[in-house]
Coordinates of C-alpha atoms and ligand atoms in Angstrom, one line a residue:
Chain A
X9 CA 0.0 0.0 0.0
X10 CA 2.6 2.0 0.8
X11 CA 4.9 1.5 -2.3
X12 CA 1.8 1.7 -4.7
X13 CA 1.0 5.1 -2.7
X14 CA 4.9 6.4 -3.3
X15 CA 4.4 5.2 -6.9
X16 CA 1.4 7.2 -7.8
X17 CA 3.4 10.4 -6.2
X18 CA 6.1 10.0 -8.3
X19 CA 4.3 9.2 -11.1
X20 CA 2.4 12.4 -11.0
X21 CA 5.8 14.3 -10.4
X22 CA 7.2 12.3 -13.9
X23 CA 3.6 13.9 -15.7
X24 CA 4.2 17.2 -13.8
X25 CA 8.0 17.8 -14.7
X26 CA 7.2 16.4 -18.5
X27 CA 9.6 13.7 -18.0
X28 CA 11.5 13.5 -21.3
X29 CA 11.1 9.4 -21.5
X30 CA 7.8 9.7 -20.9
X31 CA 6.7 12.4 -23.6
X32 CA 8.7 10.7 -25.9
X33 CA 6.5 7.6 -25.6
X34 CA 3.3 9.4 -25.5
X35 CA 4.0 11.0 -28.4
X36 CA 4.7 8.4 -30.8
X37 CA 1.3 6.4 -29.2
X38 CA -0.8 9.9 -30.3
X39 CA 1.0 9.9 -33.6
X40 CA 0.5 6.2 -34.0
X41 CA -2.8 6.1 -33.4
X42 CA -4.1 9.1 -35.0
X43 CA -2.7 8.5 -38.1
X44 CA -4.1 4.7 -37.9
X45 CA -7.6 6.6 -37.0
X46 CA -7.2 9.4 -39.8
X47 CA -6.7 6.1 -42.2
X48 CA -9.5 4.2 -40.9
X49 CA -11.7 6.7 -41.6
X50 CA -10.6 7.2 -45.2
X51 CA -11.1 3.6 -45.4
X52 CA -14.0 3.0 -43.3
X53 CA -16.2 5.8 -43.4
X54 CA -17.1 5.4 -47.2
X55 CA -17.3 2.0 -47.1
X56 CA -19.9 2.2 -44.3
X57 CA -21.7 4.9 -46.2
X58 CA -21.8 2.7 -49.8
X59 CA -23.2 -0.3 -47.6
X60 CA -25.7 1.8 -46.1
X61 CA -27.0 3.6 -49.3
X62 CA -27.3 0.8 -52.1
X63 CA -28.9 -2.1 -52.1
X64 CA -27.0 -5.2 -53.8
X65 CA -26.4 -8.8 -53.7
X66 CA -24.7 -10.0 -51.0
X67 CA -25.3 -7.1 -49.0
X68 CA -26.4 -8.9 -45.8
X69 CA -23.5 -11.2 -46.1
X70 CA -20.9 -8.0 -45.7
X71 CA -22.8 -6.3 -43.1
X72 CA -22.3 -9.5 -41.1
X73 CA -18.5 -9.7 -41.9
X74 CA -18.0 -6.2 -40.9
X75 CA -19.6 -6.4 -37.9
X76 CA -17.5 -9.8 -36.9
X77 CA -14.4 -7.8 -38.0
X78 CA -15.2 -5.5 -35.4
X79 CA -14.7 -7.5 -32.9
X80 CA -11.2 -9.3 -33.9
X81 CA -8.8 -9.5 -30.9
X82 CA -5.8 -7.4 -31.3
X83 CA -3.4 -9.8 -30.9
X84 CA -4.9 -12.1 -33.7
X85 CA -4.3 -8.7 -35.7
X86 CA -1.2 -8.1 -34.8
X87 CA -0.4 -11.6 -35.5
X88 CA -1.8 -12.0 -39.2
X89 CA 0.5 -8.1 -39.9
X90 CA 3.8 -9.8 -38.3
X91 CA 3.1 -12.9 -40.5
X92 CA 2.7 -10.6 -43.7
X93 CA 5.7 -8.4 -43.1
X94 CA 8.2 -11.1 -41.4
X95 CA 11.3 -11.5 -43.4
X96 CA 10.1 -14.9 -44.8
X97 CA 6.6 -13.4 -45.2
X98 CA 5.0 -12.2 -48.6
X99 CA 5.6 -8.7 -47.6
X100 CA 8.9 -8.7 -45.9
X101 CA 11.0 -6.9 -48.2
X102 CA 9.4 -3.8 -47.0
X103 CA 11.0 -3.9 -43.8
X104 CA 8.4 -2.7 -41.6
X105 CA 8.3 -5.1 -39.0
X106 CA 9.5 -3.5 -35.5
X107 CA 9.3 -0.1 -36.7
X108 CA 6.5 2.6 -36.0
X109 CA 4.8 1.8 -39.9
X110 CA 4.2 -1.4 -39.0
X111 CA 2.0 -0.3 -35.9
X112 CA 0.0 2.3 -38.0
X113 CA -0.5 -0.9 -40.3
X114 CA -1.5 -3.0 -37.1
X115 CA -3.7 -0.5 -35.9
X116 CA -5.9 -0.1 -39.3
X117 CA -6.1 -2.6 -39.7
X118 CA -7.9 -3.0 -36.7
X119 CA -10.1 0.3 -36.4
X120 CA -10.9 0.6 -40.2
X121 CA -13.8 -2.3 -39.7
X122 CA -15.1 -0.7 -36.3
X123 CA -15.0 2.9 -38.1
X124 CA -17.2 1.2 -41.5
X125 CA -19.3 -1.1 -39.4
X126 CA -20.5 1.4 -36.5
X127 CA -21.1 4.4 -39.6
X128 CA -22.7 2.0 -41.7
X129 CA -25.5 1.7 -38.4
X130 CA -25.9 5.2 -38.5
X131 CA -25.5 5.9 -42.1
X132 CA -28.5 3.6 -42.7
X133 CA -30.8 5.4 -40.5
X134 CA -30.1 8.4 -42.2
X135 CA -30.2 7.3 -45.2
X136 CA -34.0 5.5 -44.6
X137 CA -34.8 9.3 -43.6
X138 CA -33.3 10.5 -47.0
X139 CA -33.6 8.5 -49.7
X140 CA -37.0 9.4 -50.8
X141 CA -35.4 12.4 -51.2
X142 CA -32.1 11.1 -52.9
X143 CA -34.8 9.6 -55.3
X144 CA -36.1 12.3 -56.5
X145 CA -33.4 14.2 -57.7
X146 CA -31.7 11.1 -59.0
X147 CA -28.6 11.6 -56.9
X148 CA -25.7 9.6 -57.9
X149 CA -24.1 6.7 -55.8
X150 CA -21.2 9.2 -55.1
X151 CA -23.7 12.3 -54.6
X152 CA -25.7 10.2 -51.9
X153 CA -22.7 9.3 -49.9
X154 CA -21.0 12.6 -49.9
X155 CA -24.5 13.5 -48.8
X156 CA -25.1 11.3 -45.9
X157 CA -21.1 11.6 -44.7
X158 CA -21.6 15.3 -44.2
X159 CA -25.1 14.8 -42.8
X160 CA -24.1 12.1 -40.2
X161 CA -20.3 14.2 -39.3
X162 CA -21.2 14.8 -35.5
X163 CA -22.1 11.2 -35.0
X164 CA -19.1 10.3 -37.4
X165 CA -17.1 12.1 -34.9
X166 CA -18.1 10.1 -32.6
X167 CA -17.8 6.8 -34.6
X168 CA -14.2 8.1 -34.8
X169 CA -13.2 8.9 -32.0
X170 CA -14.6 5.4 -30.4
X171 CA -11.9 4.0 -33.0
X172 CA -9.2 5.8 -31.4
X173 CA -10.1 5.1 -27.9
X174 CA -9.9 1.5 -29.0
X175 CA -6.2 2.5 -30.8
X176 CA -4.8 4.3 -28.5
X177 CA -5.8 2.0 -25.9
X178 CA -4.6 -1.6 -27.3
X179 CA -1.4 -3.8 -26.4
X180 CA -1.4 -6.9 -28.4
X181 CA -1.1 -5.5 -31.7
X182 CA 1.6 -3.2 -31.5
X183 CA 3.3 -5.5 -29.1
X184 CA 3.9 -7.9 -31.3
X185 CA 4.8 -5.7 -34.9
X186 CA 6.4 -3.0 -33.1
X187 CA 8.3 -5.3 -30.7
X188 CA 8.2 -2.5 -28.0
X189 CA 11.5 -1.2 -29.1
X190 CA 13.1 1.2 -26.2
X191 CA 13.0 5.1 -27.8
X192 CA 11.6 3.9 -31.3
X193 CA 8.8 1.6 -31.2
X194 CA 7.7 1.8 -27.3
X195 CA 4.0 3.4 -26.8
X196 CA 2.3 3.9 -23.7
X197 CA 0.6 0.2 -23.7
X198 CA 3.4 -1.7 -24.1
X199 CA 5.6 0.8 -21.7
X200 CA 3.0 0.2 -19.3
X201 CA 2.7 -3.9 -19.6
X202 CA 6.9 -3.6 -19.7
X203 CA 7.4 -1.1 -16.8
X204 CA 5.0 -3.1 -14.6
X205 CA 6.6 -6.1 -15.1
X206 CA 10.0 -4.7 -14.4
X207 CA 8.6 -2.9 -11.4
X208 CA 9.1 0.5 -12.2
X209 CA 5.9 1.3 -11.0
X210 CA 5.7 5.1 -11.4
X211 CA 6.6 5.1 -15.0
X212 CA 3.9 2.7 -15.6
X213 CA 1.5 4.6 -13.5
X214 CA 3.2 7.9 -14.8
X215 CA 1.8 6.8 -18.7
X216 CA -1.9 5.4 -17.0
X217 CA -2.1 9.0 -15.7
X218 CA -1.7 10.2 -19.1
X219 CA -3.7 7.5 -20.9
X220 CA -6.8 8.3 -18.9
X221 CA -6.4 11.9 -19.2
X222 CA -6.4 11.3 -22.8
X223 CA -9.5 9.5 -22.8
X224 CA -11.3 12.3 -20.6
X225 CA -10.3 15.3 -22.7
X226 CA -11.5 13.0 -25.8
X227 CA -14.6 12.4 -24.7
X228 CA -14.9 15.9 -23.3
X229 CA -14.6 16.9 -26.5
X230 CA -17.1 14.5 -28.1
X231 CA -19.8 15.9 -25.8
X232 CA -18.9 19.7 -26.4
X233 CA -19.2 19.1 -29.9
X234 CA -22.3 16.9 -30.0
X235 CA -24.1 19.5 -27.5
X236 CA -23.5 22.2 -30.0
X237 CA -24.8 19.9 -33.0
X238 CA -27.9 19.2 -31.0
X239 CA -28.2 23.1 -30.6
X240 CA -28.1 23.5 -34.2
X241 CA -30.4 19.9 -34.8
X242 CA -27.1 19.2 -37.0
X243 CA -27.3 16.0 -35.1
Chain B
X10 CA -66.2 4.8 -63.2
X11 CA -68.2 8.1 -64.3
X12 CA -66.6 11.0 -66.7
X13 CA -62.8 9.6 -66.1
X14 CA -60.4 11.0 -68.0
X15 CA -63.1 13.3 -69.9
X16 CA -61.1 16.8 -68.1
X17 CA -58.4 17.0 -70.4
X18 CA -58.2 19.6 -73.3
X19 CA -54.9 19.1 -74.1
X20 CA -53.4 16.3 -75.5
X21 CA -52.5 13.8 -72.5
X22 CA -48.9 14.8 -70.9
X23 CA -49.1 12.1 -68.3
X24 CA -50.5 9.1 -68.8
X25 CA -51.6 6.7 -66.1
X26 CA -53.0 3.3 -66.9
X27 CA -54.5 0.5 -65.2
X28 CA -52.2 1.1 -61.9
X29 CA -52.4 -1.2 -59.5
X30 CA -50.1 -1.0 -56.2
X31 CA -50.2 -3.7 -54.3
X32 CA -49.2 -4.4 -50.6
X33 CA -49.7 -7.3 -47.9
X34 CA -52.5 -8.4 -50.2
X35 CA -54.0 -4.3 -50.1
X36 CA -54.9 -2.8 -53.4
X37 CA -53.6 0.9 -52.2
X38 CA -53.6 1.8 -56.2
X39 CA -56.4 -0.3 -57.8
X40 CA -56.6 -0.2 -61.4
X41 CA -55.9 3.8 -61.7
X42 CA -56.4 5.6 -65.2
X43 CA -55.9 9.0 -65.4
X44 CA -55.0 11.4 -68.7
X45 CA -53.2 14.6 -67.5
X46 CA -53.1 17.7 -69.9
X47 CA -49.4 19.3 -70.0
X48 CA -51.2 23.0 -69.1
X49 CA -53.9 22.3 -66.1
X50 CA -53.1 23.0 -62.9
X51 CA -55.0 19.7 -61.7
X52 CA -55.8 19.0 -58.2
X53 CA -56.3 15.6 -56.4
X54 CA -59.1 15.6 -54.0
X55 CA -59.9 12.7 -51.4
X56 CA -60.2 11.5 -47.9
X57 CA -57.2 10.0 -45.4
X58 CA -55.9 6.8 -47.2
X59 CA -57.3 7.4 -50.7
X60 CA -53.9 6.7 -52.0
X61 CA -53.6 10.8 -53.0
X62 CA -49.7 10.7 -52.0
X63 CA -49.2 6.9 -53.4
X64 CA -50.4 8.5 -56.8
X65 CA -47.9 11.4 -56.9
X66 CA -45.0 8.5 -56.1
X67 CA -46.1 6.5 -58.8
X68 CA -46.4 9.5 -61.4
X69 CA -42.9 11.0 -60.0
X70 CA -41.2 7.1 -60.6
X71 CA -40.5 6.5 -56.7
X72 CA -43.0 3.5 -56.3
X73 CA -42.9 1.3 -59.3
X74 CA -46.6 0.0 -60.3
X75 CA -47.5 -3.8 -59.5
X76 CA -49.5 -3.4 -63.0
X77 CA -50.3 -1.1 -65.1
X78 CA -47.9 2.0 -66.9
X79 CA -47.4 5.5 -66.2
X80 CA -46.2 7.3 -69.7
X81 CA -44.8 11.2 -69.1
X82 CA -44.9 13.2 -72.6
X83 CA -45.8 9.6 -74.8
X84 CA -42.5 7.2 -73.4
X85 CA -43.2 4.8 -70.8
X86 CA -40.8 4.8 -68.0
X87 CA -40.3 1.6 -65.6
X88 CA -37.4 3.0 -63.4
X89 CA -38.9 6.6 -63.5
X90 CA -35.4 8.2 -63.6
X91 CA -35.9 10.3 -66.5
X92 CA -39.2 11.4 -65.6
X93 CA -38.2 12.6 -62.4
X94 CA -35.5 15.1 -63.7
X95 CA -37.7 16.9 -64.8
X96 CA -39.8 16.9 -62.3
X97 CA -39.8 18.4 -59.1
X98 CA -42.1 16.9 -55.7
X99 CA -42.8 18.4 -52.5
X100 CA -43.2 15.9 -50.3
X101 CA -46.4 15.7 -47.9
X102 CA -43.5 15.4 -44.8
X103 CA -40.4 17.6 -46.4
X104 CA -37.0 15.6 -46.0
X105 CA -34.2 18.8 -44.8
X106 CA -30.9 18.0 -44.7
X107 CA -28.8 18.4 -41.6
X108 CA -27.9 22.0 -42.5
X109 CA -29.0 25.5 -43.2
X110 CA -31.7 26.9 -44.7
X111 CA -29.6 28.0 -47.9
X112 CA -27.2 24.9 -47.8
X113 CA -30.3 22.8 -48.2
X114 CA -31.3 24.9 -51.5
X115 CA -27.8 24.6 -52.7
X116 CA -27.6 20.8 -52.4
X117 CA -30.7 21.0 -55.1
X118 CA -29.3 23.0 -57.4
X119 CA -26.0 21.5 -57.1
X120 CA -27.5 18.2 -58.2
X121 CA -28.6 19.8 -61.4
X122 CA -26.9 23.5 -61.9
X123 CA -24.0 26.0 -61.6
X124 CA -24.2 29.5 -59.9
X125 CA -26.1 28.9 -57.3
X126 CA -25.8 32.2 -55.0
X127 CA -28.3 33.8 -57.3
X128 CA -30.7 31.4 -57.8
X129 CA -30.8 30.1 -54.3
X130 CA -31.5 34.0 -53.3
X131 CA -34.0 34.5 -55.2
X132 CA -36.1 30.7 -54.9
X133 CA -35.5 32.1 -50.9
X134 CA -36.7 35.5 -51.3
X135 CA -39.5 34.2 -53.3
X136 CA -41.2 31.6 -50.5
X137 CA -40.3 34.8 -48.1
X138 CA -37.2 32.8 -46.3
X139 CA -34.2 34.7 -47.2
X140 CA -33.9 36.5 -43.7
X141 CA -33.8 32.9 -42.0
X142 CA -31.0 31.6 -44.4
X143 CA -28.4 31.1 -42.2
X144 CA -30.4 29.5 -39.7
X145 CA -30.4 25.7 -39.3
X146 CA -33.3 24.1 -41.0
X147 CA -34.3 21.8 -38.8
X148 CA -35.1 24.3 -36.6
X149 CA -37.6 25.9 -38.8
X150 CA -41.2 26.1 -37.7
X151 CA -43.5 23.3 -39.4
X152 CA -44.8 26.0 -42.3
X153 CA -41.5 27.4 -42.8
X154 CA -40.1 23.9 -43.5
X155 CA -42.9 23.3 -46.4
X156 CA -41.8 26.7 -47.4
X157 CA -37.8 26.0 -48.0
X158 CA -39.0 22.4 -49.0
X159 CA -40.9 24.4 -52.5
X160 CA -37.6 26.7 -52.7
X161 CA -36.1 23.8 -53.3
X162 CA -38.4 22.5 -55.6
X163 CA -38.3 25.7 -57.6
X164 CA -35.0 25.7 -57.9
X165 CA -35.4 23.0 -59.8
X166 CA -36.7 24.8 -62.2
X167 CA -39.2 21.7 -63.1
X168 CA -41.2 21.5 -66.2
X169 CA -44.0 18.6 -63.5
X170 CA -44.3 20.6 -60.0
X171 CA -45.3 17.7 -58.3
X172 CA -46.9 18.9 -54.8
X173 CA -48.4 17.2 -51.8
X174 CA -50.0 19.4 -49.5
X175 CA -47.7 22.1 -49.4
X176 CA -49.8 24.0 -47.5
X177 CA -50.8 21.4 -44.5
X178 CA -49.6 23.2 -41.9
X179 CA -49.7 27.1 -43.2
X180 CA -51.2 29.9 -41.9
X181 CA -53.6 31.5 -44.3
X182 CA -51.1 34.7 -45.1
X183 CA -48.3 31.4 -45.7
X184 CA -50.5 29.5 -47.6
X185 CA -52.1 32.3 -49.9
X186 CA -47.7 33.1 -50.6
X187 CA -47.7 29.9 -51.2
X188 CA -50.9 29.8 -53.6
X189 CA -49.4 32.6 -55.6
X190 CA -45.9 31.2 -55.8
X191 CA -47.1 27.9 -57.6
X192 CA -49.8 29.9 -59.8
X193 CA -47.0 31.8 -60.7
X194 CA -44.8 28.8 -61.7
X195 CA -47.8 27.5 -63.1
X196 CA -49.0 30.6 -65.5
X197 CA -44.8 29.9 -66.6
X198 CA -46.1 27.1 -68.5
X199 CA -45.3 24.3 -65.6
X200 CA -47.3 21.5 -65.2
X201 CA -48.5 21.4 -61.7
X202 CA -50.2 18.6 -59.7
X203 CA -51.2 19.8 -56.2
X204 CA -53.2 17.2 -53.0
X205 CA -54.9 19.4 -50.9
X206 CA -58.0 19.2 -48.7
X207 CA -58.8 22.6 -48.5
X208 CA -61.8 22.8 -50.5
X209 CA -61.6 26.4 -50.8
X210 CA -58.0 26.2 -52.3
X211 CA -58.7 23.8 -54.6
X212 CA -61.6 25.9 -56.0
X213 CA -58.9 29.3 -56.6
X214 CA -56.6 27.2 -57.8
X215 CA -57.8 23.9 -59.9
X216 CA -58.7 23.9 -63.7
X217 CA -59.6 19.5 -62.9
X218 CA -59.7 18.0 -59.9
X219 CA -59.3 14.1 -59.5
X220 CA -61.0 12.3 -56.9
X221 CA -59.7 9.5 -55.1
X222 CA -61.7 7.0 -53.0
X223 CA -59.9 4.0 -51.6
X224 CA -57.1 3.6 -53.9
X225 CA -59.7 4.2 -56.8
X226 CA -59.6 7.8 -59.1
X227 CA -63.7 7.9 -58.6
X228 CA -64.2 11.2 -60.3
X229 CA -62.0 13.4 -63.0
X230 CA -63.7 16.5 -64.3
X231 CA -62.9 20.0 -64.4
X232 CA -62.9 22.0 -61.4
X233 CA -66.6 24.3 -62.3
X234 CA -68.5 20.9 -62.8
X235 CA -67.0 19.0 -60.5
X236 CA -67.3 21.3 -57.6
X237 CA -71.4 22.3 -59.2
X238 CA -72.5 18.8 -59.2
X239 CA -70.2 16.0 -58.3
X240 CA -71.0 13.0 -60.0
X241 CA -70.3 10.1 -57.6
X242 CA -71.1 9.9 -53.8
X243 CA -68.1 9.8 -51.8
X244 CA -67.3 13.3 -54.1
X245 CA -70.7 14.4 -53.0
X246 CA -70.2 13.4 -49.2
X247 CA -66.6 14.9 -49.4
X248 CA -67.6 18.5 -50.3
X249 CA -70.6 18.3 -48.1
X250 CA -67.7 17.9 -45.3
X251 CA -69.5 14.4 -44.6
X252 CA -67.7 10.7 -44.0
X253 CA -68.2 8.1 -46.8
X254 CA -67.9 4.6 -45.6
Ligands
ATP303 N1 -45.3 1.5 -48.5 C1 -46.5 1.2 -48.0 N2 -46.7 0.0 -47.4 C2 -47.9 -0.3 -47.0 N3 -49.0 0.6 -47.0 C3 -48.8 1.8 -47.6 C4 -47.6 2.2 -48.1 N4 -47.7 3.4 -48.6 C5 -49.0 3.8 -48.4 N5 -49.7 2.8 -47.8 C6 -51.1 2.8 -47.5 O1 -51.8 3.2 -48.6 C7 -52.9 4.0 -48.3 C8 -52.8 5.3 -49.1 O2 -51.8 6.1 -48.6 P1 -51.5 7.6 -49.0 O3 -50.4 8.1 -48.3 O4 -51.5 7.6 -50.5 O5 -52.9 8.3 -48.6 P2 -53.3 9.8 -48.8 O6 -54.5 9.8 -49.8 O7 -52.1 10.6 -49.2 O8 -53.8 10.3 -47.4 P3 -53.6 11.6 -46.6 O9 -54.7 12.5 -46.9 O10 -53.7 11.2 -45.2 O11 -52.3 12.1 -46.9 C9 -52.9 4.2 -46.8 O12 -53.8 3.4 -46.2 C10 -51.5 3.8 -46.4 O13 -51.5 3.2 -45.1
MG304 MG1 -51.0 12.0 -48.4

């Protein structure tokens, strides 16, 4: 009790005085992750809003895969990428495995089917709202997507920023493509599983301080903006 | 079926034939005929359920016909998509986008045209809106809704003005802007097709009237006779402001 209590007073010193270390490896984990997100939904968001605005065969068969990708376990991810980009695997010659790439890779990988299947949900009900409307003026495919993506961006916001609290928040994949390389490849997750193990406990504390401040100012943010959307009934 | 099809002076423009729509075993559209001229300004009449609105889907190509054809200036269209661009429909519940009052005109005439400042102005200044422009349109009372939801449909610039009770939920200065606004458009040499239960209304403004009784047109004459003496009873029971079971 007492050591943990010690711990957390250091720790908070380490976030206080901006412990070099420690900003080093929070930094990379934001530019990791946001860039996987910013991906994802490039990827994901008009995929989700295609599935929600046509109608072809099949259809039901890929809303049921998306929605099972969703759920894949980040380890199996991180697995499937390391067996890709190993030397002996197809894609090894790029030389990504262990380095920060490899991560973004890991991480897409993984949010890109939670970003398409949770906006093709709330695509869908928009677009049962519009399409009547979509019909009438003969809207292209592209049109009614571009449509319904600018319609739906406060709850898209919120789709994406769900995606990054699951990025930012995830061991196994990086772990295991990034190799949790000291100063080049270490994020806050795998710092934390590391530190923790080596008993450095106000490090590891230190970085889950940071992590759940992360995740407060996020969704701080999410409910600022989705107040002011509802002001506007943008939302 | 008395006097169908008789109101036309004009050659027919649209051309509706044998329609049937069919749901859960419900004839909503049974075996519809109706010749529209390409000048009146015809108004459907009828009581809750006639199938008034299911008629203006199946003429603007949103519900395709279980049997029967709907032909638009003499070519029968099954998926409706040509018809409809060039026709404009104001929908008995307006669909707004999530976004202002002058972004939702602008996503209209960016389906269709170029320099939109001007003609969104003036479709806004025209249904008495341009002073709310900026506001969000969601937020717009239930008349001012109807009102962007014909800017829109204006800015269209239609040659059909397909309208279901556009003026629903107006107050009577609202819905006599409105009443000029569509004669206007219609003196322009547009064809428009209005629903309205406002007996009244349809008297200013119909040159025929088409009656609809449980998914059937009962009645299609023009506006002096059919108001004077309607020929069939659920017309008669109608105007009298009576139910017809
Ligand atoms: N997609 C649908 N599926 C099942 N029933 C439908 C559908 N669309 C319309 N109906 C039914 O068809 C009938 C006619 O509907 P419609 O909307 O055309 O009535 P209306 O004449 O416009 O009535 P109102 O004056 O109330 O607007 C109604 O009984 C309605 O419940
Ligand atoms: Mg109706």
């Amino acid at each position: 009790m007492q050591e943990s209590e010690s711990a957390l007073f250091l720790a908070f010193q380490l976030v206080m005085a901006g412990d070099a270390d420690l900003l080093e490896i929070v930094g990379l984990s934001l530019r990791v992750s946001v860039t996987a997100v910013l991906l994802s939904c490039a990827i994901g968001l008009p995929v989700g809003a295609l599935v929600a605005s046509q109608r072809f065969r099949g259809r039901s068969l890929v809303i049921l895969l998306m929605n099972a990708l969703m759920g894949l376990p980040p380890v199996v991810i991180g697995l499937l990428v390391y067996l890709q980009l190993s030397a002996s695997g197809p894609f090894g010659w790029l030389q990504w495995l262990y380095t920060p790439t490899a991560m973004i890779l890991a991480q897409t990988l993984l949010v890109a089917p939670i970003v398409a299947a949770l906006s093709r949900q709330v695509l869908e009900d928009l677009h049962d709202e519009y399409s009547e409307y979509f019909d009438s003026l003969c809207l292209s495919a592209w049109s009614r997507v571009s449509t319904l993506l600018v319609d739906a961006r406060y709850s898209l916001l919120t789709v994406s920023l769900a995606g990054f609290g699951r990025a930012i928040a995830e061991v196994g994949a990086v772990m295991i493509v990034g190799g949790n390389i000291n100063h080049y490849t270490r994020v806050m997750t795998t710092s934390i599983a590391l530190e923790t193990s080596k008993g450095d406990l106000p490090m590891a504390l230190g970085l889950g301080i940071v992590l759940l401040m992360i995740a407060l100012i996020v969704n701080a943010l999410v409910m600022t903006l989705r107040s002011s959307a509802e002001r506007f009934a943008y939302a | 079926m008395p006097e169908s099809g008789s109101a036309v002076a004009s050659s027919p423009f649209i051309s509706v034939t044998g329609v049937s729509v069919i749901r859960n075993d419900q004839r909503l559209l049974d075996n519809v005929s109706v010749d529209l001229g390409d000048s009146e300004f015809s108004v459907i009449m009828g009581s809750n359920g006639a199938g008034k609105s299911l008629l203006m889907r199946v003429i603007h190509g949103l519900v395709a016909p279980d049997s029967g054809r709907v032909e638009v200036a003499g070519s029968v269209n099954p998926s409706g998509v040509t018809t409809r661009l060039h026709q404009a429909m104001v929908f008995q519940k307006p669909v707004l986008l999530r976004r202002s009052v002058a972004a939702n005109v602008d996503h209209v005439i960016d389906s269709k045209l170029k320099d939109r400042r001007l003609q969104r102005d003036s479709v806004l200044d025209e249904v008495g809106l341009l002073s709310l422009a900026k506001r969000p349109a969601r937020l717009l009372s239930g008349g001012e809704q109807q009102r962007l939801a014909l800017a829109r449909a204006l800015a269209l610039k239609p040659s059909v003005l397909l309208l279901d009770e556009p003026t629903a939920s107006l107050d009577p200065a609202s819905s006599q802007l409105i009443e000029r606004i569509v004669q206007k458009v219609h003196d322009a040499g547009c064809k428009v097709i209005f629903v309205t239960h406002d007996i009244g209304q349809a008297r200013r403004l119909a040159d025929d009237v088409i009656f609809m009784h449980k998914g059937q047109v009962v009645e299609h004459r023009p506006a002096g006779q059919f108001f004077d003496s309607p020929a069939s009873d659920p017309a008669a029971a109608y105007l009298r402001g009576e139910l017809y079971v």
